[in-house]
Short mmCIF file of C-alpha atoms and ligand atoms in Angstrom, two decimals:
data_model
loop_
_atom_site.label_atom_id
_atom_site.label_comp_id
_atom_site.label_asym_id
_atom_site.label_seq_id
_atom_site.Cartn_x
_atom_site.Cartn_y
_atom_site.Cartn_z
CA MET A 1 140.05 79.15 64.44
CA ILE A 2 142.10 77.47 61.70
CA VAL A 3 144.35 74.47 62.28
CA ALA A 4 146.65 73.32 59.47
CA GLN A 5 147.72 69.68 59.53
CA ILE A 6 150.83 68.40 57.82
CA SER A 7 151.97 64.80 57.97
CA ASP A 8 154.55 62.22 56.94
CA MET A 9 157.27 64.63 55.87
CA HIS A 10 159.89 61.82 56.10
CA ILE A 11 162.74 64.33 56.12
CA LYS A 12 166.12 62.78 55.33
CA ARG A 13 169.70 63.88 55.60
CA ARG A 14 170.81 66.21 52.81
CA GLY A 15 171.83 64.18 49.74
CA HIS A 16 169.98 61.02 50.83
CA PHE A 17 167.20 59.72 48.57
CA LEU A 18 164.59 56.99 48.69
CA HIS A 19 163.39 55.56 45.39
CA HIS A 20 159.73 55.91 46.31
CA MET A 21 160.09 59.38 47.90
CA PRO A 22 162.98 61.10 46.13
CA HIS A 23 162.12 64.66 47.12
CA VAL A 24 160.90 65.55 50.58
CA ALA A 25 162.46 68.89 51.56
CA ARG A 26 161.30 71.04 48.64
CA PRO A 27 157.67 69.85 48.89
CA LEU A 28 157.73 70.73 52.60
CA HIS A 29 159.00 74.24 51.81
CA ARG A 30 156.23 74.65 49.25
CA THR A 31 153.62 73.32 51.68
CA LEU A 32 154.70 75.74 54.42
CA SER A 33 154.52 78.65 51.95
CA ALA A 34 151.00 77.61 50.94
CA ILE A 35 149.98 77.32 54.60
CA ALA A 36 151.47 80.73 55.43
CA ARG A 37 149.09 82.38 52.97
CA LEU A 38 146.13 80.95 54.93
CA ARG A 39 147.38 82.32 58.27
CA PRO A 40 146.31 79.40 60.48
CA ASP A 41 146.28 79.74 64.26
CA CYS A 42 148.60 76.76 64.53
CA ILE A 43 150.05 73.83 62.60
CA ILE A 44 150.11 70.27 63.84
CA ALA A 45 152.45 67.70 62.26
CA THR A 46 151.06 64.18 62.77
CA GLY A 47 154.15 62.05 62.66
CA ASP A 48 156.80 60.48 60.49
CA LEU A 49 158.52 63.83 60.75
CA THR A 50 161.72 62.13 59.60
CA GLU A 51 162.63 58.94 57.77
CA ALA A 52 164.85 57.30 60.40
CA GLY A 53 164.65 59.50 63.51
CA THR A 54 168.33 60.52 63.53
CA LEU A 55 169.71 63.74 65.00
CA ALA A 56 170.87 64.84 61.52
CA GLU A 57 167.37 64.43 60.10
CA TYR A 58 165.74 66.40 62.93
CA ALA A 59 168.37 69.10 62.49
CA ARG A 60 167.44 69.36 58.82
CA LEU A 61 163.74 69.47 59.70
CA ARG A 62 164.43 72.23 62.18
CA GLU A 63 166.34 74.17 59.53
CA ILE A 64 163.34 73.96 57.18
CA LEU A 65 160.78 74.88 59.86
CA ASN A 66 162.92 77.82 61.03
CA LYS A 67 162.40 79.49 57.65
CA TYR A 68 158.70 79.50 58.38
CA THR A 69 157.93 82.28 60.80
CA GLY A 70 154.15 82.10 60.78
CA SER A 71 152.02 80.17 63.24
CA PRO A 72 153.35 77.92 66.01
CA ILE A 73 154.11 74.34 64.90
CA TYR A 74 153.45 71.36 67.16
CA LEU A 75 155.20 68.05 66.47
CA LEU A 76 153.85 64.59 67.15
CA PRO A 77 155.99 61.50 66.43
CA GLY A 78 155.12 58.62 64.08
CA ASN A 79 156.57 55.12 63.82
CA HIS A 80 159.59 56.42 61.84
CA ASP A 81 160.49 58.89 64.61
CA ARG A 82 162.64 58.52 67.70
CA ARG A 83 161.50 60.51 70.75
CA GLU A 84 164.86 61.19 72.34
CA ALA A 85 166.41 62.59 69.16
CA LEU A 86 163.27 64.64 68.50
CA ARG A 87 163.32 66.08 72.04
CA SER A 88 167.00 66.78 71.86
CA VAL A 89 166.91 68.78 68.59
CA PHE A 90 163.60 70.52 69.39
CA TRP A 91 164.79 71.26 72.93
CA ASP A 92 162.67 74.40 73.17
CA HIS A 93 159.37 72.60 72.37
CA GLN A 94 158.42 72.06 76.02
CA TYR A 95 155.24 70.09 75.30
CA LEU A 96 157.42 67.22 73.93
CA ARG A 97 158.53 66.60 77.52
CA ASN A 98 155.16 66.71 79.30
CA SER A 99 155.12 62.96 79.89
CA ALA A 100 157.47 60.01 80.21
CA ASP A 101 154.81 57.81 78.56
CA GLY A 102 155.11 59.42 75.12
CA VAL A 103 154.45 62.78 73.49
CA LEU A 104 151.12 63.73 75.06
CA PHE A 105 149.82 67.28 75.11
CA ALA A 106 146.74 69.46 74.73
CA ILE A 107 146.43 72.98 73.39
CA GLU A 108 143.42 75.23 73.59
CA ARG A 109 142.79 78.22 71.38
CA ALA A 110 139.66 80.25 70.73
CA SER A 111 137.19 77.64 72.05
CA LEU A 112 138.76 74.70 70.18
CA ARG A 113 140.99 72.14 71.81
CA ILE A 114 143.60 69.92 70.18
CA VAL A 115 144.54 66.80 72.09
CA ALA A 116 147.71 65.17 70.73
CA LEU A 117 148.08 61.47 71.49
CA ASP A 118 151.33 59.62 70.75
CA SER A 119 150.29 56.34 69.06
CA SER A 120 153.77 55.11 68.15
CA ASP A 121 156.09 52.55 69.62
CA GLU A 122 159.65 52.57 68.32
CA ARG A 123 159.70 48.77 67.87
CA ARG A 124 156.61 48.42 65.69
CA ALA A 125 154.94 49.93 62.64
CA GLY A 126 151.34 49.66 63.89
CA GLY A 127 149.54 51.77 66.48
CA TYR A 128 150.36 51.45 70.15
CA LEU A 129 148.32 52.84 73.03
CA ASP A 130 149.23 51.36 76.38
CA GLU A 131 147.23 51.87 79.59
CA ALA A 132 149.30 54.91 80.65
CA ARG A 133 148.54 56.79 77.41
CA LEU A 134 144.87 55.78 77.48
CA GLU A 135 144.57 56.92 81.09
CA TRP A 136 146.17 60.27 80.19
CA LEU A 137 143.63 60.64 77.37
CA ARG A 138 140.67 59.82 79.66
CA ARG A 139 141.78 62.40 82.20
CA CYS A 140 142.50 65.01 79.55
CA LEU A 141 139.09 64.64 77.89
CA CYS A 142 137.29 64.74 81.25
CA GLU A 143 138.86 68.15 81.95
CA ARG A 144 136.90 69.86 79.13
CA PRO A 145 133.82 67.80 78.24
CA ASN A 146 132.07 70.72 76.55
CA THR A 147 134.94 72.09 74.44
CA PRO A 148 134.95 70.99 70.78
CA THR A 149 138.07 68.88 70.38
CA ILE A 150 140.33 67.56 67.64
CA LEU A 151 142.12 64.35 68.60
CA ALA A 152 145.44 64.18 66.71
CA MET A 153 147.47 60.98 66.39
CA HIS A 154 149.75 59.34 63.83
CA HIS A 155 148.00 55.99 63.31
CA PRO A 156 144.37 55.99 62.16
CA PRO A 157 142.37 53.81 64.57
CA PHE A 158 139.43 53.70 62.11
CA PRO A 159 139.22 51.38 59.07
CA THR A 160 141.16 52.71 56.07
CA GLY A 161 140.49 50.00 53.49
CA ILE A 162 144.24 49.79 52.84
CA ARG A 163 145.24 46.13 53.20
CA SER A 164 148.86 46.70 54.24
CA VAL A 165 147.72 49.08 57.01
CA GLU A 166 144.82 46.91 58.16
CA ARG A 167 147.26 44.02 58.62
CA GLN A 168 149.25 46.02 61.20
CA ALA A 169 148.13 45.33 64.75
CA PHE A 170 146.87 48.38 66.67
CA LEU A 171 147.31 47.80 70.37
CA GLY A 172 144.67 49.54 72.47
CA ARG A 173 142.24 50.23 69.60
CA GLU A 174 139.18 48.79 71.43
CA ALA A 175 139.90 50.78 74.60
CA LEU A 176 140.34 53.94 72.51
CA GLU A 177 137.03 53.27 70.81
CA ARG A 178 135.26 53.19 74.20
CA ILE A 179 136.92 56.45 75.28
CA VAL A 180 136.02 58.22 72.03
CA ARG A 181 132.39 57.06 72.26
CA ALA A 182 132.16 58.42 75.81
CA HIS A 183 133.41 61.87 74.73
CA PRO A 184 131.20 63.40 72.04
CA GLN A 185 133.19 66.64 72.21
CA ILE A 186 135.67 64.91 69.85
CA ARG A 187 134.63 66.40 66.51
CA ARG A 188 137.43 64.88 64.47
CA ILE A 189 140.27 62.35 64.79
CA VAL A 190 143.08 63.60 62.54
CA CYS A 191 145.86 61.19 61.56
CA GLY A 192 148.63 60.48 59.06
CA HIS A 193 150.49 57.22 58.39
CA VAL A 194 148.70 56.20 55.17
CA HIS A 195 150.04 59.06 52.97
CA GLN A 196 146.60 59.47 51.43
CA PRO A 197 143.63 61.64 52.33
CA LEU A 198 140.64 59.61 53.43
CA ALA A 199 137.72 59.88 55.84
CA ASN A 200 135.60 57.38 57.73
CA ALA A 201 132.97 57.52 60.46
CA TRP A 202 134.11 55.80 63.66
CA SER A 203 132.93 55.62 67.26
CA GLY A 204 130.50 58.49 66.93
CA THR A 205 132.93 60.88 65.27
CA VAL A 206 134.71 61.37 61.93
CA GLY A 207 138.27 60.22 61.34
CA VAL A 208 140.41 61.75 58.59
CA THR A 209 143.96 61.19 57.36
CA ALA A 210 146.17 63.85 55.81
CA PRO A 211 148.25 63.22 52.69
CA SER A 212 152.02 63.26 53.01
CA THR A 213 153.65 66.60 52.27
CA ALA A 214 155.92 64.60 49.94
CA PRO A 215 154.50 62.98 46.81
CA THR A 216 151.60 60.68 47.57
CA LEU A 217 152.06 56.92 47.82
CA ALA A 218 149.74 54.63 45.91
CA LEU A 219 149.10 52.30 48.83
CA HIS A 220 145.95 50.82 47.34
CA SER A 221 147.97 49.23 44.55
CA GLY A 222 149.35 46.62 46.96
CA ALA A 223 152.96 47.58 46.29
CA LEU A 224 154.74 50.68 47.55
CA ALA A 225 154.74 53.06 44.58
CA LEU A 226 154.49 56.74 43.78
CA SER A 227 151.08 58.00 42.85
CA TRP A 228 150.57 60.79 40.28
CA GLU A 229 149.00 63.05 42.91
CA PRO A 230 151.11 65.75 44.55
CA GLY A 231 151.28 65.92 48.32
CA GLY A 232 149.37 68.42 50.39
CA PHE A 233 147.86 69.24 53.74
CA LEU A 234 144.54 69.57 55.56
CA ILE A 235 142.87 72.65 56.95
CA HIS A 236 140.47 72.18 59.87
CA ARG A 237 138.37 75.29 60.34
CA TYR A 238 136.14 75.72 63.37
CA GLU A 239 133.35 78.24 63.64
CA GLN A 240 130.58 78.12 66.21
CA SER A 241 127.87 78.43 63.55
CA THR A 242 129.18 75.75 61.17
CA GLY A 243 131.18 73.48 63.44
CA LEU A 244 134.36 71.87 62.16
CA THR A 245 135.00 71.63 58.42
CA THR A 246 138.02 69.88 56.90
CA THR A 247 139.51 70.79 53.52
CA LEU A 248 142.21 69.02 51.53
CA ILE A 249 144.71 71.25 49.74
CA ARG A 250 147.14 69.78 47.21
CA VAL A 251 150.47 71.48 46.67
CA ALA A 252 151.56 71.09 43.04
CA ALA A 253 155.27 71.07 42.20
CA LYS A 254 154.78 73.91 39.74
CA PRO A 255 151.84 76.28 39.42
CA VAL A 256 149.60 75.30 36.52
CA ALA A 257 149.23 78.11 33.96
CA LEU A 258 145.63 78.59 32.93
CA THR A 259 144.99 79.78 29.40
CA ALA A 260 141.72 81.05 27.99
FE1 LIG B 301 154.81 57.85 56.82
#
């Protein structure tokens, strides 16, 4: 069972540029091509699908994703997204409408479960888990206590060491911590938001963040700036004998020619 994770695509309207993320569509095309070669069972996108959550941006995202005809893609919103516009453009993604409390869904394939937990509130940058979402998570995890599970969300609840992110309040973090501790079937918490790959142990499991598919941001520098590293994605591979392994794959703008 192979799950590919992409994150923080920040897709914008055609012709619109941001100084710190000038190119976002082409890197996403390249990332999807690289993923296609690995034939994952599914792809999960952990938020900030678009820059401003407009209908035009989701339409452009849809156009890009439509060119990819491989594995099913599941979309989870981040703080830059807007649920109603997302649901309206991706009208055929039924799981987006499972709940009125946010985008909350679970998928199960070949003895691995992915539980997707909406951690975004449209009025704030930091994480937001109210009682309704936490209650949904409790119930969902109690349904399959023995099935290895990936918990996917946009905001990392674990420490990242990035000052600007640590300063953002995360509502419901302590309650989430108790839930995660009580459910050892959670093998990984997979997030985005920080545009950098990192890992940390938290509440009896391992939390990881995916890089952005667009060029990486140098968030550790204190100021928002482009880093030299290309974007990329994560592969989470589950096998009964080895458990869950996570690999980072960078997607370079141009293939590097190797000479002897
Ligand atoms: Fe982002």
